[in-house]
């Protein structure tokens, strides 16, 4: 049986529940029922009680589109929380009601682990219902384990969950221009073919990492003029090649340092050209957009960075950059808030919302571009519950800001996350995982439901 048919019948969730991670054994069942007739006509809802009886029930409905299984570490609790919402054709008319049913007088504090089972209503649908362009994901295609994992690919292809794709690597400088003025877009073309039907945030043009050696170790040392010309050639030809197949380009990535005082990151561009390389990069990108080669005039230009998700020196530096670029009559359309968070150290919803509004006040869009919430390993029920809240808060902040136009997770399956390799001892940061490893079925985590609830305007009810 294919993964898709497993999902459709809800058996995937059942199999996932048969192999739960090492959390508490008792459960709380929470059902999120989404009525969204504008989007789909029928689905299967799935409810499982798992504490002592292991009973499973299925029902088919023309109105229920997402059912969420939650579990609790509190053995005595059998609280059932039924959350329902309905939306008509207008996203803004979405309404929600919450009903809590305490079946044994217990209840109290709970932590949740959840597995959503619906396949014909998902995160991308919910994002659109909230007025966003999409919920998207990074994907490292082609030539990687995830690209060859049929279970991963099936989940990636589910347009109900992922309406946007960002290439995790293949559009970076070292891949697209491996030798000076010799471009190789073949891998990127494979990525685009694999992402058919999704919007693409093209990523990225100028960054200190994943550079070709002809940039980092030139045979003839760079001068300001020669490196500026090489950088501008890369930007213009790459934007023009892809044209309107890119919704946006991250023109410059991670140009500022962390800490109480922000400066320009030391890299080959800042060392050789000076801080002006950032403005020069946007100037070249603006030329490429104006040329309208392959419809490039529609491409939006973004500055993308991390640790600019709350007020501080780095966010201020990014805001000053926006002002500087705009004052020069150069195009910048948006700010990418990477949002690589740590469970429990994530800015509050109010903090993130205020920060997004500070950027939007400068007349730019914002996108949550690389969301993940990593934990110290091994995860516990408490840290996973915190992770759900953190995912929820970020997406809720975006929902509250009209010019936060979308949310992108930095891949969705722990098996292929960049986190463990980059932050030793941490992981479990994505919204799905494979209990039995690569090339086996994926299971949606509670974090998935946190995102869903945020887009639907529902409380994150534990
Ligand atoms: C990461 C990729 O996920 C890894 O596969 C690669 O080894 C390094 O880059 N900020 C960014 C992304 O803007 O491009 C980075 O992606 C993660 C941090």
Coordinates of C-alpha atoms and ligand atoms in Angstrom, one line a residue:
X1 CA 0.0 0.0 0.0
X2 CA 1.4 3.4 -0.9
X3 CA 2.0 6.1 1.6
X4 CA -0.8 8.2 0.1
X5 CA -3.4 5.4 0.6
X6 CA -2.1 4.8 4.1
X7 CA -2.6 8.5 4.8
X8 CA -6.0 8.5 3.2
X9 CA -7.3 5.7 5.3
X10 CA -5.7 7.0 8.4
X11 CA -3.7 3.9 8.9
X12 CA -0.5 5.8 8.9
X13 CA -1.5 7.6 12.1
X14 CA -2.5 4.2 13.6
X15 CA 0.9 2.7 12.7
X16 CA 2.6 5.8 14.1
X17 CA 0.7 5.4 17.3
X18 CA 1.8 1.8 17.5
X19 CA 5.4 3.1 17.7
X20 CA 5.3 6.2 19.8
X21 CA 8.3 8.1 20.9
X22 CA 9.3 7.6 24.5
X23 CA 6.9 9.9 26.2
X24 CA 4.1 9.3 28.8
X25 CA 1.8 6.4 28.2
X26 CA -1.6 7.9 28.9
X27 CA -3.4 10.1 26.6
X28 CA -5.7 13.0 26.1
X29 CA -7.6 13.1 22.9
X30 CA -8.1 16.5 21.2
X31 CA -10.0 16.7 18.0
X32 CA -9.5 19.7 15.7
X33 CA -12.3 19.7 13.2
X34 CA -12.0 22.0 10.3
X35 CA -15.0 22.8 8.1
X36 CA -13.7 24.4 5.0
X37 CA -16.1 23.7 2.2
X38 CA -14.4 26.2 -0.1
X39 CA -11.4 23.9 -0.3
X40 CA -12.6 20.3 -0.4
X41 CA -15.6 18.1 -0.4
X42 CA -14.8 15.0 1.6
X43 CA -12.2 13.5 3.9
X44 CA -11.6 10.9 6.5
X45 CA -11.5 11.9 10.1
X46 CA -9.7 9.7 12.6
X47 CA -9.9 9.6 16.3
X48 CA -7.9 7.3 18.5
X49 CA -8.1 6.7 22.2
X50 CA -4.8 5.2 23.1
X51 CA -4.4 5.2 26.9
X52 CA -5.6 1.8 28.0
X53 CA -8.0 0.5 25.5
X54 CA -6.1 1.1 22.2
X55 CA -9.5 1.6 20.6
X56 CA -9.6 3.3 17.2
X57 CA -12.5 4.8 15.4
X58 CA -12.8 6.2 12.0
X59 CA -15.5 8.2 10.5
X60 CA -16.0 9.7 7.1
X61 CA -17.5 13.1 6.7
X62 CA -18.0 15.7 4.1
X63 CA -17.2 18.5 6.5
X64 CA -14.4 17.2 8.7
X65 CA -11.0 17.9 7.2
X66 CA -8.5 17.5 10.0
X67 CA -8.5 15.4 13.0
X68 CA -5.8 15.7 15.5
X69 CA -4.7 13.1 18.0
X70 CA -3.1 14.4 21.1
X71 CA -1.6 12.5 24.0
X72 CA -0.7 13.5 27.5
X73 CA 1.9 12.4 30.0
X74 CA -0.6 12.9 32.8
X75 CA -1.9 9.4 33.4
X76 CA -5.0 10.3 35.2
X77 CA -6.2 12.7 32.6
X78 CA -8.8 11.7 30.1
X79 CA -9.8 15.2 29.1
X80 CA -11.2 15.4 25.6
X81 CA -11.0 18.8 23.9
X82 CA -13.0 19.1 20.8
X83 CA -12.1 22.2 18.7
X84 CA -14.1 23.0 15.6
X85 CA -13.9 25.8 13.2
X86 CA -15.7 26.7 10.0
X87 CA -14.8 28.8 7.1
X88 CA -16.6 29.8 4.0
X89 CA -15.2 30.9 0.7
X90 CA -13.9 34.1 2.3
X91 CA -10.8 33.4 4.4
X92 CA -11.7 36.2 6.7
X93 CA -15.0 34.6 7.6
X94 CA -13.3 31.7 9.4
X95 CA -14.8 31.2 12.8
X96 CA -13.9 28.9 15.6
X97 CA -15.5 27.4 18.7
X98 CA -13.9 25.4 21.3
X99 CA -15.6 22.8 23.5
X100 CA -13.9 21.1 26.3
X101 CA -15.3 17.9 27.6
X102 CA -13.9 16.6 30.9
X103 CA -14.9 13.0 30.9
X104 CA -13.7 12.0 34.3
X105 CA -13.5 15.1 36.4
X106 CA -9.7 15.0 35.9
X107 CA -8.1 17.2 33.3
X108 CA -5.7 19.7 34.7
X109 CA -2.3 20.2 33.1
X110 CA -1.5 18.2 30.0
X111 CA 1.2 18.1 27.5
X112 CA 0.4 17.1 24.0
X113 CA 1.7 15.0 21.3
X114 CA -0.3 14.9 18.2
X115 CA -0.7 13.2 14.9
X116 CA -3.0 14.9 12.4
X117 CA -4.3 12.4 9.9
X118 CA -6.2 14.3 7.3
X119 CA -4.6 14.5 3.8
X120 CA -7.0 16.7 2.0
X121 CA -6.8 19.7 4.3
X122 CA -3.4 20.7 5.5
X123 CA -1.1 23.5 6.5
X124 CA -1.0 25.2 3.2
X125 CA -4.8 25.2 3.0
X126 CA -5.0 26.7 6.4
X127 CA -2.3 29.3 5.5
X128 CA -4.4 30.4 2.5
X129 CA -7.6 30.5 4.7
X130 CA -5.7 32.9 6.9
X131 CA -5.0 35.2 3.9
X132 CA -1.4 34.1 3.4
X133 CA 0.2 33.1 0.1
X134 CA 1.4 29.7 1.3
X135 CA 2.9 27.5 3.9
X136 CA 6.1 26.2 2.4
X137 CA 9.1 24.1 3.1
X138 CA 12.8 24.0 2.2
X139 CA 13.8 20.8 0.4
X140 CA 17.2 19.6 -0.5
X141 CA 16.6 18.2 -4.0
X142 CA 18.3 16.8 -6.0
X143 CA 21.1 14.3 -5.2
X144 CA 20.3 13.8 -1.5
X145 CA 18.7 11.2 0.7
X146 CA 15.5 13.1 1.0
X147 CA 15.2 13.3 -2.8
X148 CA 15.5 9.5 -3.0
X149 CA 13.1 8.8 -0.1
X150 CA 9.6 8.0 -1.6
X151 CA 7.9 8.7 1.7
X152 CA 9.5 12.1 2.1
X153 CA 8.7 13.0 -1.5
X154 CA 5.1 11.9 -1.2
X155 CA 4.7 14.2 1.8
X156 CA 6.6 17.0 0.0
X157 CA 4.2 16.7 -2.9
X158 CA 1.1 17.1 -0.8
X159 CA 0.0 20.5 -1.9
X160 CA -2.4 20.7 1.0
X161 CA 0.6 21.0 3.3
X162 CA 3.2 22.7 1.2
X163 CA 2.3 25.3 -1.4
X164 CA 5.8 26.8 -1.6
X165 CA 9.3 25.3 -1.8
X166 CA 12.7 26.8 -1.1
X167 CA 15.8 25.1 -2.4
X168 CA 17.9 24.3 0.7
X169 CA 21.1 24.4 -1.3
X170 CA 20.9 23.9 -5.1
X171 CA 20.5 27.6 -6.1
X172 CA 23.4 28.8 -4.0
X173 CA 26.4 30.3 -5.6
X174 CA 28.7 27.2 -5.6
X175 CA 26.1 25.2 -7.5
X176 CA 24.8 27.8 -10.0
X177 CA 28.1 29.3 -11.0
X178 CA 30.8 26.7 -10.3
X179 CA 33.3 28.5 -12.5
X180 CA 33.4 32.1 -13.3
X181 CA 30.7 33.0 -15.8
X182 CA 30.0 29.2 -16.4
X183 CA 26.5 28.7 -15.0
X184 CA 25.0 25.4 -14.2
X185 CA 21.3 25.5 -13.5
X186 CA 20.7 21.8 -14.1
X187 CA 20.3 20.9 -10.4
X188 CA 18.0 23.9 -9.9
X189 CA 15.9 22.8 -12.9
X190 CA 15.5 19.4 -11.3
X191 CA 14.4 21.1 -8.1
X192 CA 11.9 23.2 -10.0
X193 CA 10.5 20.1 -11.7
X194 CA 10.1 18.3 -8.4
X195 CA 8.4 21.4 -7.0
X196 CA 5.9 21.8 -9.8
X197 CA 2.7 23.5 -8.7
X198 CA 4.4 25.3 -5.8
X199 CA 5.6 28.9 -5.5
X200 CA 9.4 29.1 -5.2
X201 CA 11.4 31.4 -2.9
X202 CA 14.7 31.3 -4.7
X203 CA 17.6 31.2 -2.3
X204 CA 20.2 32.8 -2.3
X205 CA 22.4 35.0 -4.4
X206 CA 25.1 36.5 -2.1
X207 CA 26.1 34.8 1.1
X208 CA 29.4 34.0 2.9
X209 CA 28.8 30.3 2.7
X210 CA 28.5 27.7 -0.1
X211 CA 30.7 29.8 -2.4
X212 CA 32.7 28.4 -5.3
X213 CA 36.5 28.3 -4.9
X214 CA 36.9 30.7 -7.7
X215 CA 35.3 33.3 -5.4
X216 CA 37.0 32.2 -2.2
X217 CA 40.4 31.4 -3.5
X218 CA 40.9 33.3 -6.8
X219 CA 44.0 32.8 -8.9
X220 CA 44.3 36.5 -9.1
X221 CA 43.4 38.4 -6.0
X222 CA 40.1 40.3 -6.2
X223 CA 40.0 44.0 -6.3
X224 CA 36.9 46.0 -5.3
X225 CA 36.1 46.4 -9.0
X226 CA 36.6 42.8 -10.1
X227 CA 34.7 41.2 -7.3
X228 CA 31.9 43.7 -7.6
X229 CA 31.6 42.9 -11.3
X230 CA 31.7 39.1 -10.6
X231 CA 29.0 39.5 -8.0
X232 CA 26.8 41.6 -10.2
X233 CA 27.2 39.3 -13.1
X234 CA 26.1 36.4 -10.9
X235 CA 23.1 38.2 -9.6
X236 CA 21.9 39.5 -12.9
X237 CA 22.3 36.4 -15.0
X238 CA 20.8 34.1 -12.3
X239 CA 17.7 36.3 -11.8
X240 CA 17.2 36.7 -15.5
X241 CA 17.6 32.9 -16.2
X242 CA 14.9 31.9 -13.8
X243 CA 12.7 35.0 -14.4
X244 CA 9.2 34.7 -13.0
X245 CA 9.6 31.1 -11.9
X246 CA 11.0 32.7 -8.7
X247 CA 8.4 34.3 -6.5
X248 CA 11.3 36.1 -4.8
X249 CA 15.1 36.0 -4.5
X250 CA 17.0 36.2 -1.2
X251 CA 19.5 38.7 -2.7
X252 CA 21.8 38.9 0.3
X253 CA 21.8 36.4 3.1
X254 CA 23.0 37.0 6.7
X255 CA 25.1 40.1 6.3
X256 CA 25.1 41.2 9.9
X257 CA 26.9 39.9 13.0
X258 CA 25.1 38.8 16.3
X259 CA 25.6 40.4 19.6
X260 CA 24.8 43.7 21.4
X261 CA 26.6 45.6 18.7
X262 CA 26.1 44.7 15.1
X263 CA 28.5 45.0 12.3
X264 CA 28.8 43.6 8.8
X265 CA 29.9 40.0 8.8
X266 CA 33.5 39.5 7.7
X267 CA 33.4 37.7 4.4
X268 CA 35.1 37.9 1.0
X269 CA 32.6 40.5 -0.2
X270 CA 32.7 42.8 2.8
X271 CA 36.5 42.5 3.0
X272 CA 37.0 43.3 -0.6
X273 CA 34.2 45.6 -1.5
X274 CA 33.3 46.9 2.0
X275 CA 29.7 47.1 3.4
X276 CA 28.6 48.7 0.2
X277 CA 28.5 45.2 -1.3
X278 CA 25.0 44.7 0.1
X279 CA 23.6 47.8 -1.6
X280 CA 25.5 47.0 -4.8
X281 CA 23.9 43.5 -4.8
X282 CA 20.4 44.9 -4.5
X283 CA 21.3 47.4 -7.2
X284 CA 22.3 44.6 -9.6
X285 CA 19.2 42.7 -8.6
X286 CA 17.0 45.7 -9.4
X287 CA 18.6 46.0 -12.8
X288 CA 17.8 42.3 -13.5
X289 CA 14.2 42.8 -12.4
X290 CA 13.8 45.9 -14.5
X291 CA 15.2 44.1 -17.5
X292 CA 12.1 41.8 -17.3
X293 CA 14.0 39.0 -19.0
X294 CA 11.8 35.9 -18.6
X295 CA 9.3 37.9 -16.8
X296 CA 11.7 38.9 -14.1
X297 CA 9.8 42.1 -13.4
X298 CA 7.5 40.3 -11.0
X299 CA 10.4 38.9 -8.8
X300 CA 10.5 40.2 -5.3
X301 CA 13.8 41.0 -3.7
X302 CA 14.5 40.0 -0.1
X303 CA 17.1 40.5 2.6
X304 CA 17.2 37.3 4.7
X305 CA 18.7 36.8 8.1
X306 CA 18.4 35.1 11.5
X307 CA 18.3 36.7 15.0
X308 CA 16.2 39.6 13.5
X309 CA 13.0 38.1 14.8
X310 CA 12.9 40.4 17.8
X311 CA 13.9 44.0 18.4
X312 CA 17.6 44.4 18.9
X313 CA 20.8 45.7 17.3
X314 CA 20.6 43.2 14.4
X315 CA 17.0 43.9 13.6
X316 CA 17.7 47.6 13.7
X317 CA 20.6 47.1 11.3
X318 CA 18.3 45.3 8.9
X319 CA 15.8 48.1 9.2
X320 CA 18.5 50.7 8.5
X321 CA 19.5 48.7 5.5
X322 CA 15.9 48.7 4.2
X323 CA 15.8 52.5 4.6
X324 CA 19.2 53.0 3.0
X325 CA 18.2 50.8 0.0
X326 CA 14.9 52.5 -0.5
X327 CA 16.4 56.0 -0.1
X328 CA 18.7 55.2 -3.0
X329 CA 15.8 54.3 -5.2
X330 CA 16.8 50.6 -5.2
X331 CA 14.3 47.8 -5.0
X332 CA 13.7 45.8 -1.8
X333 CA 10.4 44.1 -1.3
X334 CA 10.7 42.1 1.8
X335 CA 12.6 40.8 4.8
X336 CA 13.1 37.1 5.5
X337 CA 12.9 36.3 9.2
X338 CA 14.7 32.9 9.3
X339 CA 13.3 31.9 12.7
X340 CA 15.7 29.1 13.6
X341 CA 14.5 28.8 17.2
X342 CA 15.2 26.8 20.3
X343 CA 12.3 25.5 22.2
X344 CA 11.8 27.7 25.3
X345 CA 14.0 30.5 23.9
X346 CA 11.7 31.6 21.2
X347 CA 10.4 35.2 21.2
X348 CA 6.8 35.6 22.3
X349 CA 4.0 36.0 19.8
X350 CA 3.7 39.7 20.8
X351 CA 7.4 40.3 20.4
X352 CA 7.5 38.7 17.0
X353 CA 4.4 40.5 15.9
X354 CA 5.8 43.9 17.0
X355 CA 9.1 43.1 15.2
X356 CA 7.3 42.2 12.0
X357 CA 5.3 45.4 12.2
X358 CA 8.5 47.4 12.6
X359 CA 9.7 46.0 9.3
X360 CA 6.3 46.4 7.6
X361 CA 6.3 50.1 8.7
X362 CA 9.2 50.5 6.3
X363 CA 6.9 49.4 3.4
X364 CA 8.3 45.9 3.0
X365 CA 6.7 42.5 3.3
X366 CA 8.0 39.9 5.7
X367 CA 8.1 36.1 5.4
X368 CA 9.0 33.6 8.1
X369 CA 11.6 31.9 5.8
X370 CA 13.3 29.1 7.7
X371 CA 11.2 28.1 10.7
X372 CA 12.4 25.2 12.9
X373 CA 12.4 24.8 16.7
X374 CA 15.1 22.6 17.9
X375 CA 15.3 20.8 21.2
X376 CA 18.1 19.5 23.4
X377 CA 18.2 15.7 22.7
X378 CA 16.6 13.6 23.8
X379 CA 13.2 15.3 23.6
X380 CA 10.9 15.2 26.6
X381 CA 7.2 15.6 26.8
X382 CA 7.8 19.0 28.3
X383 CA 10.2 20.2 25.6
X384 CA 8.0 19.0 22.9
X385 CA 5.0 20.7 24.4
X386 CA 7.1 23.9 24.5
X387 CA 8.0 23.3 20.8
X388 CA 4.3 23.3 19.9
X389 CA 3.7 26.6 21.7
X390 CA 6.8 28.1 19.9
X391 CA 5.6 27.0 16.4
X392 CA 2.2 28.3 17.3
X393 CA 3.4 31.7 18.4
X394 CA 5.5 32.3 15.3
X395 CA 2.7 31.4 13.0
X396 CA 0.2 33.4 15.1
X397 CA 2.4 36.4 14.8
X398 CA 2.4 36.1 11.1
X399 CA -1.3 35.6 11.0
X400 CA -1.7 38.9 12.9
X401 CA 0.4 40.9 10.4
X402 CA -1.3 41.2 7.0
X403 CA 2.1 41.9 5.3
X404 CA 3.6 38.7 6.7
X405 CA 2.8 37.0 3.5
X406 CA 3.8 33.4 4.3
X407 CA 5.6 30.9 6.4
X408 CA 8.3 28.4 5.3
X409 CA 9.7 25.6 7.5
X410 CA 13.3 24.7 7.0
X411 CA 12.5 21.3 5.8
X412 CA 9.7 19.3 7.6
X413 CA 11.2 15.9 8.4
X414 CA 13.8 15.4 11.2
X415 CA 15.5 12.7 9.2
X416 CA 16.8 15.3 6.8
X417 CA 17.1 18.3 9.1
X418 CA 20.2 20.4 9.0
X419 CA 20.0 20.8 12.8
X420 CA 21.8 17.8 14.3
X421 CA 24.8 18.4 12.0
X422 CA 25.0 22.1 12.8
X423 CA 24.0 22.1 16.4
X424 CA 25.4 18.9 18.0
X425 CA 23.2 17.6 20.8
X426 CA 20.1 19.3 19.4
X427 CA 17.4 18.1 17.0
X428 CA 13.8 17.0 16.8
X429 CA 13.2 20.5 15.3
X430 CA 10.8 19.7 12.4
X431 CA 7.1 19.1 12.2
X432 CA 7.3 15.5 11.0
X433 CA 9.6 12.6 11.7
X434 CA 10.1 9.0 10.6
X435 CA 10.0 6.7 13.7
X436 CA 11.5 3.9 11.7
X437 CA 14.1 6.0 9.9
X438 CA 14.6 7.0 6.3
X439 CA 12.4 5.4 3.6
X440 CA 9.7 4.6 6.1
X441 CA 6.4 6.4 6.7
X442 CA 6.4 9.9 8.1
X443 CA 4.4 11.0 11.2
X444 CA 3.2 14.4 11.9
X445 CA 4.1 15.8 15.3
X446 CA 2.2 18.0 17.7
X447 CA 4.1 20.9 16.1
X448 CA 2.2 20.3 12.9
X449 CA -1.1 20.8 14.8
X450 CA 0.3 23.9 16.5
X451 CA 0.8 25.5 13.1
X452 CA -2.6 24.4 11.9
X453 CA -4.3 25.9 15.0
X454 CA -2.4 29.2 14.6
X455 CA -3.5 29.6 10.9
X456 CA -7.1 28.7 11.9
X457 CA -7.1 31.3 14.6
X458 CA -7.7 28.7 17.3
X459 CA -6.2 28.8 20.7
X460 CA -3.3 26.4 21.3
X461 CA -5.3 24.4 23.8
X462 CA -3.2 21.9 25.7
Ligands
LIG1 C1 21.8 25.3 5.3 C2 21.3 24.0 4.6 O1 20.1 23.6 5.2 C3 22.4 23.0 4.8 O2 22.1 21.8 4.1 C4 23.8 23.5 4.3 O3 24.8 22.6 4.6 C5 24.1 24.8 5.0 O4 23.0 25.7 4.8 N1 20.5 29.9 6.9 C6 20.2 29.9 5.6 C7 20.2 28.6 4.9 O5 19.9 30.9 5.0 O6 20.7 28.7 3.6 C8 21.0 27.5 5.6 O7 20.8 26.3 5.0 C9 20.6 27.5 7.1 C10 20.8 28.8 7.7

